[in-house]
Short mmCIF file of C-alpha atoms in Angstrom, two decimals:
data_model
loop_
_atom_site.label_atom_id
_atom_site.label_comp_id
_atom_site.label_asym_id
_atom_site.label_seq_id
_atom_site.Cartn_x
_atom_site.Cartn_y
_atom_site.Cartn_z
CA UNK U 23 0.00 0.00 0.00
CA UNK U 24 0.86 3.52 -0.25
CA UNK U 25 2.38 4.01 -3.88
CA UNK U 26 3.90 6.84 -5.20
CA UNK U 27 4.60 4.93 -8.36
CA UNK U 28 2.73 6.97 -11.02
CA UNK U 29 4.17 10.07 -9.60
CA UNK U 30 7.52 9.39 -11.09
CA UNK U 31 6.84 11.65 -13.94
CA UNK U 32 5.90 14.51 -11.96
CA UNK U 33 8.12 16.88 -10.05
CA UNK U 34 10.58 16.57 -7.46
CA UNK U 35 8.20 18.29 -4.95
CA UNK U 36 5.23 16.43 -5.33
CA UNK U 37 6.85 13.15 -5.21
CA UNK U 38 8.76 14.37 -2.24
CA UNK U 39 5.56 15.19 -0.49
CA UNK U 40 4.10 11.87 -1.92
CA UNK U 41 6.87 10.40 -0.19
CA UNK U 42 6.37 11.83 2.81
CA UNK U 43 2.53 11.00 2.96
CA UNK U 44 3.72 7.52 2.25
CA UNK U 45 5.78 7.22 5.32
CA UNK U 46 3.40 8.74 7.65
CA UNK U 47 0.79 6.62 6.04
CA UNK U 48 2.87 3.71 6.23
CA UNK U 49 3.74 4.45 10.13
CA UNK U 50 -0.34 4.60 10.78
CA UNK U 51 -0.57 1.62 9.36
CA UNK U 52 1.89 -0.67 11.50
CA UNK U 53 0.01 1.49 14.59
CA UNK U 54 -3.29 0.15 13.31
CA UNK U 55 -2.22 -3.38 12.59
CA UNK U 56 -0.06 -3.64 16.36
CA UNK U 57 -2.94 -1.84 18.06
CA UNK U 58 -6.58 -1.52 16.20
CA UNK U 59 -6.37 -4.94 14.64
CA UNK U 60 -6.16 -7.11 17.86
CA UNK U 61 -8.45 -4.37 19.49
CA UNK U 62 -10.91 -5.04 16.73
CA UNK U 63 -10.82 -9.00 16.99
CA UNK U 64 -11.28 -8.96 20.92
CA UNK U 65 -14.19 -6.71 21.30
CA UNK U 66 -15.67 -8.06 17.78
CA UNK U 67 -15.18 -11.88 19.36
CA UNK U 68 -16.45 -10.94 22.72
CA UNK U 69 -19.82 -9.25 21.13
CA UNK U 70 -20.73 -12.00 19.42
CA UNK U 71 -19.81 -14.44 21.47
CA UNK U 72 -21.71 -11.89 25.07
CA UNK U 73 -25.22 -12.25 23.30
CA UNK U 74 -24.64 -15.62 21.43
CA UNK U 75 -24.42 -16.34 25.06
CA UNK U 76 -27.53 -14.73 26.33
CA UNK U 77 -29.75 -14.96 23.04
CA UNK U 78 -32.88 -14.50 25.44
CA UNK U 79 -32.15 -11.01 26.39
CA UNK U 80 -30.81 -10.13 23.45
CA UNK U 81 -32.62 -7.21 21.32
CA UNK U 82 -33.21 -6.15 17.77
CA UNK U 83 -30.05 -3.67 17.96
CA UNK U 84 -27.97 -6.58 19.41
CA UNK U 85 -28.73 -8.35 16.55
CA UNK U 86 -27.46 -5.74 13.88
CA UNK U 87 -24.50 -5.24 15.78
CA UNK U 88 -23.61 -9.06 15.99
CA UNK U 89 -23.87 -8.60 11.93
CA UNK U 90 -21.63 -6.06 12.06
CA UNK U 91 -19.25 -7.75 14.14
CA UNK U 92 -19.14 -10.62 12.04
CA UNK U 93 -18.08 -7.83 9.60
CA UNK U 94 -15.89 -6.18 11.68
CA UNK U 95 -13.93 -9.69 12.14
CA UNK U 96 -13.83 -10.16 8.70
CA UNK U 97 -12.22 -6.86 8.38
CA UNK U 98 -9.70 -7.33 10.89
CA UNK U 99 -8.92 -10.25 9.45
CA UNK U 100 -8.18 -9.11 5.65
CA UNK U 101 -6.59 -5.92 7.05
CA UNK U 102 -2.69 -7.07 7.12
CA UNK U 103 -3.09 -8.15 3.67
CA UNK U 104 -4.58 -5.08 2.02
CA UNK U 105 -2.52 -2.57 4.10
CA UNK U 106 0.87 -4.71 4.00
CA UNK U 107 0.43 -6.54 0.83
CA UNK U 108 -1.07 -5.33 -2.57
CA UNK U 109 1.19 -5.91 -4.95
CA UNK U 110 1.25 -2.32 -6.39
CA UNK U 111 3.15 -1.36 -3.47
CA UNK U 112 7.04 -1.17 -3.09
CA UNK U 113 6.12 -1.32 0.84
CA UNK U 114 4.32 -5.07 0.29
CA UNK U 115 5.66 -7.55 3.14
CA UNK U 116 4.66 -10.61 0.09
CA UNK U 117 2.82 -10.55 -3.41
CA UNK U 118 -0.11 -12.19 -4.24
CA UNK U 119 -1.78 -13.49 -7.73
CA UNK U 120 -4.50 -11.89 -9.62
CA UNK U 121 -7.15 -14.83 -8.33
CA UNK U 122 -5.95 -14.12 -4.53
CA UNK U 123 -6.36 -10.21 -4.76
CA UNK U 124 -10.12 -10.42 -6.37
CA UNK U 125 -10.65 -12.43 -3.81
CA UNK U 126 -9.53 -10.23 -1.15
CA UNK U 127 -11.51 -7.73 -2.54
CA UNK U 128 -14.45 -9.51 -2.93
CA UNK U 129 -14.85 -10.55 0.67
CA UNK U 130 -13.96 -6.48 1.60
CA UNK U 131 -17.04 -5.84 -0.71
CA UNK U 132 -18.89 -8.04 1.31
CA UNK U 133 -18.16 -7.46 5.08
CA UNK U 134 -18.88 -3.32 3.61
CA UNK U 135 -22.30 -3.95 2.23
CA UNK U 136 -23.26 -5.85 5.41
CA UNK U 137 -21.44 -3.43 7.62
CA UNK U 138 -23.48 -0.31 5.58
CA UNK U 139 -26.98 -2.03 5.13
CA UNK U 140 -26.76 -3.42 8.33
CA UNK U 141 -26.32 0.20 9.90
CA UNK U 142 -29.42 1.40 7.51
CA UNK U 143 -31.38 -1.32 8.62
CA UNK U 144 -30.87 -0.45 12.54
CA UNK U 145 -32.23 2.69 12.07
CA UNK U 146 -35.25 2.50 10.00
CA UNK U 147 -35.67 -0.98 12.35
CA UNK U 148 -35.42 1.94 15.51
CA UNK U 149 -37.74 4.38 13.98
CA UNK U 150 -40.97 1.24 13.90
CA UNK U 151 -39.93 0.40 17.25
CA UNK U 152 -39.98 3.69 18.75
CA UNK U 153 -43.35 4.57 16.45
CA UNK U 154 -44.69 1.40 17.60
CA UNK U 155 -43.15 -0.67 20.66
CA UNK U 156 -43.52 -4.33 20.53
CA UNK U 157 -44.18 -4.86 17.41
CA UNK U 158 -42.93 -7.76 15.06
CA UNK U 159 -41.02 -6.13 12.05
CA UNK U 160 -38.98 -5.04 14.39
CA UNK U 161 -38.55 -7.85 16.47
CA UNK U 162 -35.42 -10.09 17.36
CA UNK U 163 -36.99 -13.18 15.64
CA UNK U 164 -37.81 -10.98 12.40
CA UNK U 165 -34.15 -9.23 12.54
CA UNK U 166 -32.60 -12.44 12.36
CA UNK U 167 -33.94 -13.15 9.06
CA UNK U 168 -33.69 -9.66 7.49
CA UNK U 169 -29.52 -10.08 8.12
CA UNK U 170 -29.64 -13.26 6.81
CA UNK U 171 -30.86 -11.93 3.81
CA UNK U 172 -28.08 -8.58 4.53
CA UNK U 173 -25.15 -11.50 3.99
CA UNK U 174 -26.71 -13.12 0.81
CA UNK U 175 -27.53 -9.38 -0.56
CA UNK U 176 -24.16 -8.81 0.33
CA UNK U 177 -22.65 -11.75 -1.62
CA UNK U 178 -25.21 -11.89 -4.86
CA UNK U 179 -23.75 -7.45 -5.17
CA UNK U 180 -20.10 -8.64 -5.07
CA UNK U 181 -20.98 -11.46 -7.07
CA UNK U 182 -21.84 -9.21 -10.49
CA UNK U 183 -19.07 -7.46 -9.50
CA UNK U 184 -16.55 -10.14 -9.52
CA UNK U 185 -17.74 -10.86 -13.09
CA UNK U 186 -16.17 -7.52 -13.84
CA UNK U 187 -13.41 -8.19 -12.35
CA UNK U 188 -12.59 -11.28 -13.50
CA UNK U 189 -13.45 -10.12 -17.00
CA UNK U 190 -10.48 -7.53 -16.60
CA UNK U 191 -8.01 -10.18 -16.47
CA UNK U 192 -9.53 -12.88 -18.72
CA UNK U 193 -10.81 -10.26 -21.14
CA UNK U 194 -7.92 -11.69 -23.70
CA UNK U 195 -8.82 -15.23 -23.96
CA UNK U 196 -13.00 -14.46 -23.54
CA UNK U 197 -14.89 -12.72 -26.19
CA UNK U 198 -17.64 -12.62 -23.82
CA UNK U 199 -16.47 -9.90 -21.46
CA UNK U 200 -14.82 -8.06 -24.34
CA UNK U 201 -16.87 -5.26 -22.81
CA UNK U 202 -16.09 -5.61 -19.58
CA UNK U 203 -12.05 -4.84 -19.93
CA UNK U 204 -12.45 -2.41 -16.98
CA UNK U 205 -13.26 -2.40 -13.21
CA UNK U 206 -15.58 0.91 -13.64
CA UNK U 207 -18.88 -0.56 -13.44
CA UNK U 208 -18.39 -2.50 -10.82
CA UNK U 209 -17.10 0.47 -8.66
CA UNK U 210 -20.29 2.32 -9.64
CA UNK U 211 -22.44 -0.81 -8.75
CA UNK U 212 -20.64 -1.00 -5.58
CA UNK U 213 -21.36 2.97 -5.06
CA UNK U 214 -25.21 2.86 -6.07
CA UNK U 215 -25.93 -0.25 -4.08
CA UNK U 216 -23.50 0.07 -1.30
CA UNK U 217 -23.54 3.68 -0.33
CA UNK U 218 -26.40 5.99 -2.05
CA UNK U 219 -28.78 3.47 -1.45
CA UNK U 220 -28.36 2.77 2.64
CA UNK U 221 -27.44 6.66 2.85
CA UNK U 222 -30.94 7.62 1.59
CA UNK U 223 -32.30 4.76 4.32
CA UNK U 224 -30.27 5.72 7.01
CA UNK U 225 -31.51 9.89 6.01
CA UNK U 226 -35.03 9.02 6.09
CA UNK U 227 -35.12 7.05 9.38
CA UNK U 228 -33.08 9.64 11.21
CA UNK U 229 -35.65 12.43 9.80
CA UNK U 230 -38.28 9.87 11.25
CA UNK U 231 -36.83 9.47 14.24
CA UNK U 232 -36.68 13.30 15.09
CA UNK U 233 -39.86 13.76 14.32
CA UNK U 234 -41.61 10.77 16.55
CA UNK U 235 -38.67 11.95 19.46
CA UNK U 236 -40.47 15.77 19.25
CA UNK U 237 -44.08 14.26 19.67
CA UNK U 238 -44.54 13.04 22.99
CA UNK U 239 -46.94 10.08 23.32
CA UNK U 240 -48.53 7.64 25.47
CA UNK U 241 -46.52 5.12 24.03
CA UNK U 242 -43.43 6.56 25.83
CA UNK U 243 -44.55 5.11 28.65
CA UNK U 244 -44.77 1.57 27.62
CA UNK U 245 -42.10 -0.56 29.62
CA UNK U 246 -41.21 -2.53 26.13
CA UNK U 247 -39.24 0.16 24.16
CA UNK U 248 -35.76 0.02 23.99
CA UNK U 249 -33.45 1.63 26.47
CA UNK U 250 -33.02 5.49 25.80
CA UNK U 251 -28.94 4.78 25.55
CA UNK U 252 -29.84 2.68 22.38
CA UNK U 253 -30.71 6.18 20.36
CA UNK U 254 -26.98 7.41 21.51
CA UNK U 255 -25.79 4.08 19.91
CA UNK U 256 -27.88 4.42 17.09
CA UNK U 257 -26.17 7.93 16.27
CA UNK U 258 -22.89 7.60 17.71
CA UNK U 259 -22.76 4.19 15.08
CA UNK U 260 -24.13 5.70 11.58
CA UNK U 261 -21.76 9.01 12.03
CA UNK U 262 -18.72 6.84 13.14
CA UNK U 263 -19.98 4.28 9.78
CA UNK U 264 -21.07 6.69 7.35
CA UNK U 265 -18.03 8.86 8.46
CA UNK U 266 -15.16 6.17 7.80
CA UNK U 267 -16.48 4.80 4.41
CA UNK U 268 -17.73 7.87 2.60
CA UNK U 269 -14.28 8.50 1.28
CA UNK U 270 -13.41 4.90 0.37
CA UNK U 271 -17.05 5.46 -1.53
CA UNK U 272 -15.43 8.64 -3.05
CA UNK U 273 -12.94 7.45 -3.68
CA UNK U 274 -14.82 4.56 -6.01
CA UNK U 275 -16.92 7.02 -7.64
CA UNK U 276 -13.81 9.64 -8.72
CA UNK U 277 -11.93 6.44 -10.09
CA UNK U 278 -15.55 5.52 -12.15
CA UNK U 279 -16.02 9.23 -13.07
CA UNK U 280 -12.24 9.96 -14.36
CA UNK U 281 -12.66 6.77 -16.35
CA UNK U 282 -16.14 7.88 -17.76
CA UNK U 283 -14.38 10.63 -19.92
CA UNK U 284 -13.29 8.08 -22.45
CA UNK U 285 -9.23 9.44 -22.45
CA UNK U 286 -6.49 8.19 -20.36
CA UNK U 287 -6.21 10.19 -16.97
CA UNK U 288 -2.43 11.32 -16.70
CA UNK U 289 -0.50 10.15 -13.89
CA UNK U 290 -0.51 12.63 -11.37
CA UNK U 291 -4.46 12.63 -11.01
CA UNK U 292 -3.80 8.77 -11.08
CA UNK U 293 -1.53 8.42 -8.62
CA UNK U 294 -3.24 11.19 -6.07
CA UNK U 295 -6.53 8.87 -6.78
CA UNK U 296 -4.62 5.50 -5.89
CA UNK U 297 -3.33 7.02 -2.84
CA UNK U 298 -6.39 8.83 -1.68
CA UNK U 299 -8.19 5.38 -2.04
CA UNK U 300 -5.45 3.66 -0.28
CA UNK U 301 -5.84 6.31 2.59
CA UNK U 302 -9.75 6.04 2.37
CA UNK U 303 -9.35 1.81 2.71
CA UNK U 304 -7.40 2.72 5.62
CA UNK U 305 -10.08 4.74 7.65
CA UNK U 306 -13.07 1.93 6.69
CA UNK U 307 -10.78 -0.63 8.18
CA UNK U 308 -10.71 1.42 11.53
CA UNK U 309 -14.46 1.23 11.33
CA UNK U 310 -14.02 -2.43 12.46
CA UNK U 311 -12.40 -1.57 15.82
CA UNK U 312 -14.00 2.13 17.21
CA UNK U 313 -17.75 0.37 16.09
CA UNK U 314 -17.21 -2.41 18.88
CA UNK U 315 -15.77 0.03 21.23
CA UNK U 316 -18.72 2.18 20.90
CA UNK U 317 -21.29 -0.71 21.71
CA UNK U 318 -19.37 -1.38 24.42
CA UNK U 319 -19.01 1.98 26.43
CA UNK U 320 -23.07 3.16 25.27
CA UNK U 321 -24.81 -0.30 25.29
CA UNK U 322 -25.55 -0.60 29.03
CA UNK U 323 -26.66 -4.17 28.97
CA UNK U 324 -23.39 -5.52 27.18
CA UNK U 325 -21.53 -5.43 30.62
CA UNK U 326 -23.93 -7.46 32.31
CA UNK U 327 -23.82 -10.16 29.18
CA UNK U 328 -20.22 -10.26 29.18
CA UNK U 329 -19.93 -11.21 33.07
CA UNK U 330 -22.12 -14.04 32.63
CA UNK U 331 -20.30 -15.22 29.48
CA UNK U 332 -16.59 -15.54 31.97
CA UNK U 333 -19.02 -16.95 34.72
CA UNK U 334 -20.07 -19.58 32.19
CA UNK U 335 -16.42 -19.85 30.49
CA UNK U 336 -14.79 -20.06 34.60
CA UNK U 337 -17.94 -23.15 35.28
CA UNK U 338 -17.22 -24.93 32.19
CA UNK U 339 -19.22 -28.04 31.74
CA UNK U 340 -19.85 -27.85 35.58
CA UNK U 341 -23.49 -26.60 36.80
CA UNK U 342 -22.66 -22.59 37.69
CA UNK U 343 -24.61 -21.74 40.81
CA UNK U 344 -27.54 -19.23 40.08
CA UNK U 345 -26.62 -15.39 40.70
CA UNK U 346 -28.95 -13.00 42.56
CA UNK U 347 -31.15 -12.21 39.51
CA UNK U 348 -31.93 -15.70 39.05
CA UNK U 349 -32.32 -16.50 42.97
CA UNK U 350 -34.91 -13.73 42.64
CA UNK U 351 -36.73 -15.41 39.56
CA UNK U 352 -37.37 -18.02 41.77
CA UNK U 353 -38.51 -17.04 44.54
CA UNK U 354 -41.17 -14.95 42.36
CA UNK U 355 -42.03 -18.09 40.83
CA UNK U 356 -42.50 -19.72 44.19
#
């Protein structure tokens, strides 16, 4: 990563400064993968593993954010490759084949569509459960189909995309995707599907959501809406989201819209694209470690669920003694 190839031709400035950015970019980098990366699979892990652990008190948000940090490991996980590896870069620790770096980017495609439609869904799922509490779109049985069908969204999108991808590097031996000799389209797929469209969902729940939060009802009293911390969350996770992808989604549509003009684009636009996308990639991976951390310090429940996940893990396959909660359930019962 971090390439100031195509700036060769340019002057000695720029590709001094390039330089520079490269370095400091490259420094970042080793910080996020030493730091961010195992922050990002612990807190990831332990979410999904806290309310895997206690599916009966888990809620519809609980569920989204599980999604996402099934995302979020994926992320980690692909992050030393992409920031250490590309084979563009002069920096890269190893070099990797055509087939391996589609793939790569394939499963990047994925874990951002879920990560993006997942953080849509949360909201306009908030805005019928704060209109009307209790009811079952909005449910945890309900939201546990809708993300099933998030992942296989996620895969059919970066499935027509792979076709132009792997069209740019069989295009020679394939009359078939003799039109498809470019990665273009499937960066404005990618842009249309994965960004306008859960912007405008996550803009029209949010404008619903202010609107039923100014007009006090009687259904603000009902005991089965969802804590008030969860619309702290809800924010604090689309701006944090929205915030670190828009300009790797920028980034895609300057690249599709440089390309449009039908003439090469010379290579100092080039390269400042390729290293503004590198530098946008960068911030959406840090999306997978400050979006646990954020569930974490606003979700009040989530310390609760991870004390009796080490309870259960300390027990092991012995019978754990019931704590004061449950002592209480049954004596109610009794």
């Amino acid at each position: 990563m971090w390439s100031c190839g195509l700036l060769n031709d340019t002057g000695h400035g720029e590709e001094q400064l390039c330089q520079d950015l490269r370095l400091g970019l490259w420094v970042l980098s080793l910080l996020y993968l030493v730091a961010g990366v195992p922050v990002g699979l612990g807190y990831n892990a332990l979410l999904v593993l806290a309310n895997v652990n206690s599916k009966s008190s888990m809620t519809m948000p609980d569920v989204y954010f599980v999604n996402m940090a099934v995302a979020g490991l994926l992320l980690a996980a692909l992050a030393p490759v992409h920031l250490l590896g590309p084979p563009h870069s002069r920096w890269a620790l190893w070099s990797l084949s055509s087939e391996a770096h589609v793939t790569l980017l394939i499963l990047f495609n994925v874990a951002s569509l879920v990560t993006m439609y997942s953080t849509a869904l949360l909201s306009l799922d908030y805005y019928i459960e704060r209109a009307l509490p209790r009811t079952y779109m909005a449910s945890v049985y309900n939201t546990r189909h809708v993300c099933g069908f998030v992942w296989g969204g996620a895969l059919l999108t970066s499935f027509s995309s792979l076709l132009f991808y792997i069209c740019s590097y069989v295009s020679s031996r394939i009359a078939e995707c003799a039109k498809m000799q470019n990665t273009e389209a499937a960066d404005a797929i990618l842009v249309l599907i994965g960004y306008v469209v859960p912007g405008l969902a996550v803009l029209y729940a949010l404008a619903l959501i202010s609107r039923v939060r100014k007009e006090a009802t009687p259904l603000d009293q009902d005991t089965g809406r969802l804590d008030p911390s969860v619309h702290r969350l809800l924010v604090a996770t689309v701006c944090t989201q929205f915030g670190l992808w828009t300009p790797y989604y920028l980034s895609l549509l300057g690249h599709t819209v440089l390309a449009s003009r039908g003439r090469p684009v010379d290579g100092h636009y080039l390269g400042i694209l390729h290293l503004a996308k590198d530098l946008s990639k960068f911030l959406a991976f840090l999306s997978s470690s400050i979006t646990p951390l954020l569930y974490r310090y606003i979700n009040k429940t989530f310390p609760s669920k991870l004390r009796r996940l080490i309870k259960r893990m300390h027990c092991g396959h012995r019978h754990c003694s019931p704590g004061p909660s449950g002592i209480q359930q049954v004596m109610a019962q009794a």
